[in-house]
GROMACS .gro file of C-alpha atoms in nm:
model
  205
    1MET     CA    1   0.000   0.000   0.000
    2SER     CA    2   0.167   0.323  -0.121
    3THR     CA    3   0.044   0.579   0.128
    4ILE     CA    4   0.137   0.851   0.374
    5SER     CA    5  -0.117   0.709   0.617
    6ARG     CA    6   0.016   0.668   0.968
    7ALA     CA    7  -0.209   0.365   1.009
    8SER     CA    8  -0.079   0.017   0.934
    9LEU     CA    9  -0.259  -0.201   0.680
   10GLU     CA   10  -0.403  -0.401   0.971
   11GLU     CA   11  -0.537  -0.080   1.129
   12GLU     CA   12  -0.676   0.040   0.795
   13ILE     CA   13  -0.870  -0.284   0.748
   14TYR     CA   14  -0.999  -0.279   1.106
   15LEU     CA   15  -1.103   0.084   1.055
   16ARG     CA   16  -1.316  -0.026   0.759
   17SER     CA   17  -1.490  -0.284   0.977
   18LEU     CA   18  -1.589  -0.003   1.215
   19THR     CA   19  -1.686   0.238   0.939
   20GLY     CA   20  -1.865  -0.028   0.734
   21TYR     CA   21  -2.070  -0.128   1.038
   22LEU     CA   22  -2.206   0.225   1.082
   23VAL     CA   23  -2.251   0.291   0.711
   24GLY     CA   24  -2.437  -0.034   0.646
   25LYS     CA   25  -2.695   0.021   0.917
   26ASN     CA   26  -2.744   0.394   0.865
   27LEU     CA   27  -2.663   0.509   0.512
   28LEU     CA   28  -2.827   0.207   0.345
   29ASP     CA   29  -3.150   0.235   0.545
   30GLY     CA   30  -3.457   0.171   0.329
   31PHE     CA   31  -3.289   0.006   0.032
   32ARG     CA   32  -3.396  -0.345  -0.069
   33ARG     CA   33  -3.100  -0.455  -0.282
   34ILE     CA   34  -2.754  -0.302  -0.293
   35ALA     CA   35  -2.487  -0.312  -0.563
   36VAL     CA   36  -2.142  -0.229  -0.428
   37LEU     CA   37  -1.887  -0.122  -0.688
   38THR     CA   38  -1.545  -0.140  -0.527
   39TYR     CA   39  -1.191  -0.065  -0.631
   40PRO     CA   40  -0.983  -0.388  -0.639
   41ASP     CA   41  -0.769  -0.335  -0.331
   42LYS     CA   42  -0.765  -0.474   0.023
   43ILE     CA   43  -0.904  -0.169   0.202
   44CYS     CA   44  -1.195  -0.094  -0.034
   45SER     CA   45  -1.283  -0.465  -0.040
   46ALA     CA   46  -1.284  -0.472   0.342
   47MET     CA   47  -1.519  -0.173   0.347
   48SER     CA   48  -1.750  -0.340   0.094
   49ALA     CA   49  -1.777  -0.663   0.292
   50ALA     CA   50  -1.828  -0.480   0.622
   51LEU     CA   51  -2.106  -0.254   0.501
   52LEU     CA   52  -2.299  -0.535   0.331
   53SER     CA   53  -2.266  -0.755   0.639
   54SER     CA   54  -2.393  -0.471   0.857
   55TYR     CA   55  -2.677  -0.398   0.614
   56MET     CA   56  -2.796  -0.760   0.623
   57SER     CA   57  -2.751  -0.787   0.998
   58THR     CA   58  -2.971  -0.479   1.042
   59TYR     CA   59  -3.231  -0.523   0.768
   60GLY     CA   60  -3.243  -0.897   0.713
   61TYR     CA   61  -3.028  -1.188   0.599
   62LYS     CA   62  -3.185  -1.300   0.271
   63ASN     CA   63  -3.114  -1.414  -0.081
   64GLU     CA   64  -2.979  -1.149  -0.318
   65ALA     CA   65  -2.966  -0.867  -0.064
   66GLY     CA   66  -2.663  -0.732  -0.244
   67MET     CA   67  -2.378  -0.800  -0.481
   68VAL     CA   68  -2.018  -0.683  -0.509
   69PHE     CA   69  -1.871  -0.572  -0.841
   70ILE     CA   70  -1.495  -0.515  -0.882
   71TYR     CA   71  -1.397  -0.204  -1.076
   72ASP     CA   72  -1.225  -0.291  -1.402
   73GLU     CA   73  -1.212  -0.019  -1.666
   74SER     CA   74  -1.197  -0.275  -1.948
   75ARG     CA   75  -1.524  -0.431  -1.822
   76LEU     CA   76  -1.699  -0.117  -1.702
   77LYS     CA   77  -1.979  -0.128  -1.960
   78GLU     CA   78  -2.051  -0.492  -1.874
   79ILE     CA   79  -2.052  -0.412  -1.500
   80SER     CA   80  -2.276  -0.107  -1.545
   81ASP     CA   81  -2.520  -0.306  -1.758
   82LYS     CA   82  -2.542  -0.574  -1.488
   83ILE     CA   83  -2.612  -0.312  -1.223
   84ALA     CA   84  -2.870  -0.132  -1.438
   85LYS     CA   85  -3.054  -0.455  -1.523
   86GLY     CA   86  -3.001  -0.639  -1.194
   87GLY     CA   87  -3.289  -0.504  -0.988
   88PHE     CA   88  -3.067  -0.297  -0.759
   89ASP     CA   89  -3.230   0.008  -0.609
   90ALA     CA   90  -2.896   0.157  -0.498
   91VAL     CA   91  -2.530   0.144  -0.594
   92TYR     CA   92  -2.258   0.218  -0.338
   93LEU     CA   93  -1.921   0.343  -0.466
   94SER     CA   94  -1.650   0.200  -0.239
   95LEU     CA   95  -1.345   0.400  -0.349
   96GLY     CA   96  -1.054   0.581  -0.189
   97GLY     CA   97  -0.888   0.328   0.038
   98GLU     CA   98  -0.553   0.300  -0.138
   99GLN     CA   99  -0.584   0.537  -0.433
  100LYS     CA  100  -0.470   0.895  -0.481
  101MET     CA  101  -0.757   1.141  -0.460
  102SER     CA  102  -0.707   1.240  -0.825
  103THR     CA  103  -0.752   0.874  -0.922
  104VAL     CA  104  -1.065   0.846  -0.708
  105SER     CA  105  -1.212   1.153  -0.881
  106GLU     CA  106  -1.132   1.016  -1.226
  107VAL     CA  107  -1.270   0.669  -1.150
  108THR     CA  108  -1.588   0.810  -0.993
  109LYS     CA  109  -1.652   1.014  -1.306
  110LYS     CA  110  -1.598   0.713  -1.533
  111ILE     CA  111  -1.832   0.498  -1.324
  112LEU     CA  112  -2.111   0.756  -1.324
  113ASP     CA  113  -2.082   0.812  -1.699
  114SER     CA  114  -2.095   0.436  -1.756
  115LEU     CA  115  -2.400   0.397  -1.529
  116ARG     CA  116  -2.564   0.681  -1.722
  117ARG     CA  117  -2.504   0.511  -2.054
  118SER     CA  118  -2.639   0.182  -1.915
  119GLY     CA  119  -2.956   0.349  -1.789
  120PHE     CA  120  -2.919   0.294  -1.414
  121ALA     CA  121  -3.193   0.506  -1.255
  122GLY     CA  122  -3.183   0.407  -0.887
  123SER     CA  123  -3.006   0.573  -0.596
  124LEU     CA  124  -2.638   0.662  -0.566
  125VAL     CA  125  -2.451   0.618  -0.238
  126ILE     CA  126  -2.102   0.765  -0.217
  127HIS     CA  127  -1.810   0.693   0.014
  128VAL     CA  128  -1.681   1.007   0.183
  129ARG     CA  129  -1.343   0.993   0.008
  130ALA     CA  130  -1.512   0.990  -0.333
  131TRP     CA  131  -1.720   1.285  -0.216
  132LEU     CA  132  -1.407   1.476  -0.115
  133ALA     CA  133  -1.203   1.368  -0.418
  134THR     CA  134  -1.467   1.508  -0.656
  135ARG     CA  135  -1.486   1.830  -0.450
  136GLN     CA  136  -1.837   1.748  -0.332
  137LEU     CA  137  -1.924   1.625  -0.684
  138SER     CA  138  -1.844   1.966  -0.837
  139SER     CA  139  -1.583   1.819  -1.074
  140ILE     CA  140  -1.856   1.591  -1.213
  141LEU     CA  141  -2.148   1.835  -1.205
  142SER     CA  142  -1.951   2.074  -1.427
  143GLU     CA  143  -2.039   1.848  -1.722
  144LYS     CA  144  -2.400   1.895  -1.833
  145GLU     CA  145  -2.473   1.534  -1.930
  146LEU     CA  146  -2.349   1.404  -1.596
  147ARG     CA  147  -2.518   1.684  -1.403
  148ASP     CA  148  -2.853   1.607  -1.568
  149TYR     CA  149  -2.804   1.236  -1.501
  150ILE     CA  150  -2.715   1.279  -1.135
  151LYS     CA  151  -3.013   1.511  -1.083
  152SER     CA  152  -3.239   1.245  -1.239
  153LEU     CA  153  -3.140   0.973  -0.990
  154LYS     CA  154  -3.392   0.877  -0.722
  155GLU     CA  155  -3.164   0.977  -0.437
  156ILE     CA  156  -2.801   1.055  -0.357
  157ARG     CA  157  -2.655   0.979  -0.015
  158VAL     CA  158  -2.317   1.036   0.147
  159PHE     CA  159  -2.165   1.020   0.494
  160THR     CA  160  -1.923   1.267   0.646
  161ALA     CA  161  -1.727   1.278   0.970
  162ASP     CA  162  -1.721   1.538   1.246
  163LEU     CA  163  -1.423   1.415   1.443
  164GLN     CA  164  -1.423   1.706   1.686
  165ASN     CA  165  -1.768   1.600   1.807
  166LYS     CA  166  -1.701   1.228   1.745
  167LEU     CA  167  -1.983   1.183   1.496
  168PHE     CA  168  -2.060   1.023   1.162
  169LEU     CA  169  -2.324   1.225   0.978
  170PHE     CA  170  -2.547   1.066   0.715
  171HIS     CA  171  -2.691   1.292   0.447
  172ARG     CA  172  -2.912   1.312   0.143
  173VAL     CA  173  -2.758   1.526  -0.130
  174ILE     CA  174  -2.977   1.779  -0.308
  175ILE     CA  175  -2.838   1.911  -0.637
  176GLU     CA  176  -2.912   2.280  -0.676
  177GLU     CA  177  -2.662   2.542  -0.793
  178THR     CA  178  -2.421   2.355  -0.571
  179PRO     CA  179  -2.481   2.027  -0.383
  180ARG     CA  180  -2.660   2.072  -0.051
  181LEU     CA  181  -2.648   1.820   0.234
  182ILE     CA  182  -2.957   1.732   0.437
  183LYS     CA  183  -2.865   1.524   0.740
  184PHE     CA  184  -3.107   1.243   0.819
  185LYS     CA  185  -2.907   1.046   1.078
  186GLU     CA  186  -2.601   1.071   1.297
  187GLU     CA  187  -2.407   0.817   1.501
  188LYS     CA  188  -2.164   0.864   1.788
  189LEU     CA  189  -1.814   0.730   1.726
  190THR     CA  190  -1.602   0.541   1.976
  191GLU     CA  191  -1.270   0.687   2.089
  192GLU     CA  192  -1.092   0.406   1.904
  193HIS     CA  193  -1.278   0.482   1.581
  194VAL     CA  194  -1.191   0.852   1.601
  195LYS     CA  195  -0.822   0.781   1.661
  196LEU     CA  196  -0.803   0.548   1.360
  197LEU     CA  197  -0.980   0.802   1.137
  198GLN     CA  198  -0.731   1.067   1.246
  199ILE     CA  199  -0.430   0.863   1.132
  200SER     CA  200  -0.582   0.723   0.811
  201LEU     CA  201  -0.474   0.935   0.516
  202PRO     CA  202  -0.497   0.885   0.137
  203PRO     CA  203  -0.180   0.838  -0.070
  204PRO     CA  204   0.003   1.154  -0.182
  205GLU     CA  205  -0.044   1.291  -0.533
   0.00000   0.00000   0.00000
């Protein structure tokens, strides 16, 4: 893992178990079937597994509650078609664990354009690092086709952290002139969780 993070790989993976637990039971509330599109690295994969496990633990262990798709640019159309036609009412983008923020922004844009072309019309759920990497989606909303597509989706959700007050905040995103966050849930963080978040940093540019 090429990174300036002060956390070890073991700590990074454990951090995703804590974060995934809270995200799965809060940010995915109300969805019936979740597609998780993850970058092919250890940390993003850990986050994907943790949030789906938490989602099923909270809302029911059942057949076809979710599915994980591994990001592969050469297969992106195939993946997007499967998501669009697979009966998923939400797609979660699990990005940013081991990638530079510029890469996360670029990959997020490619995924959304591919989902647009495939006709996915459900809800979009974004990991906080993808939210930050795209400058709160502004780097994507600057393109009219993508802006119109994102505005047409049923719902957009994201979580953010308030480490000073030891909180995860869960929001709906409203696209106006600029994206606006409407908080619908919050969850208190443990001291351990806060400390791990403070030392977990993305790779340098």
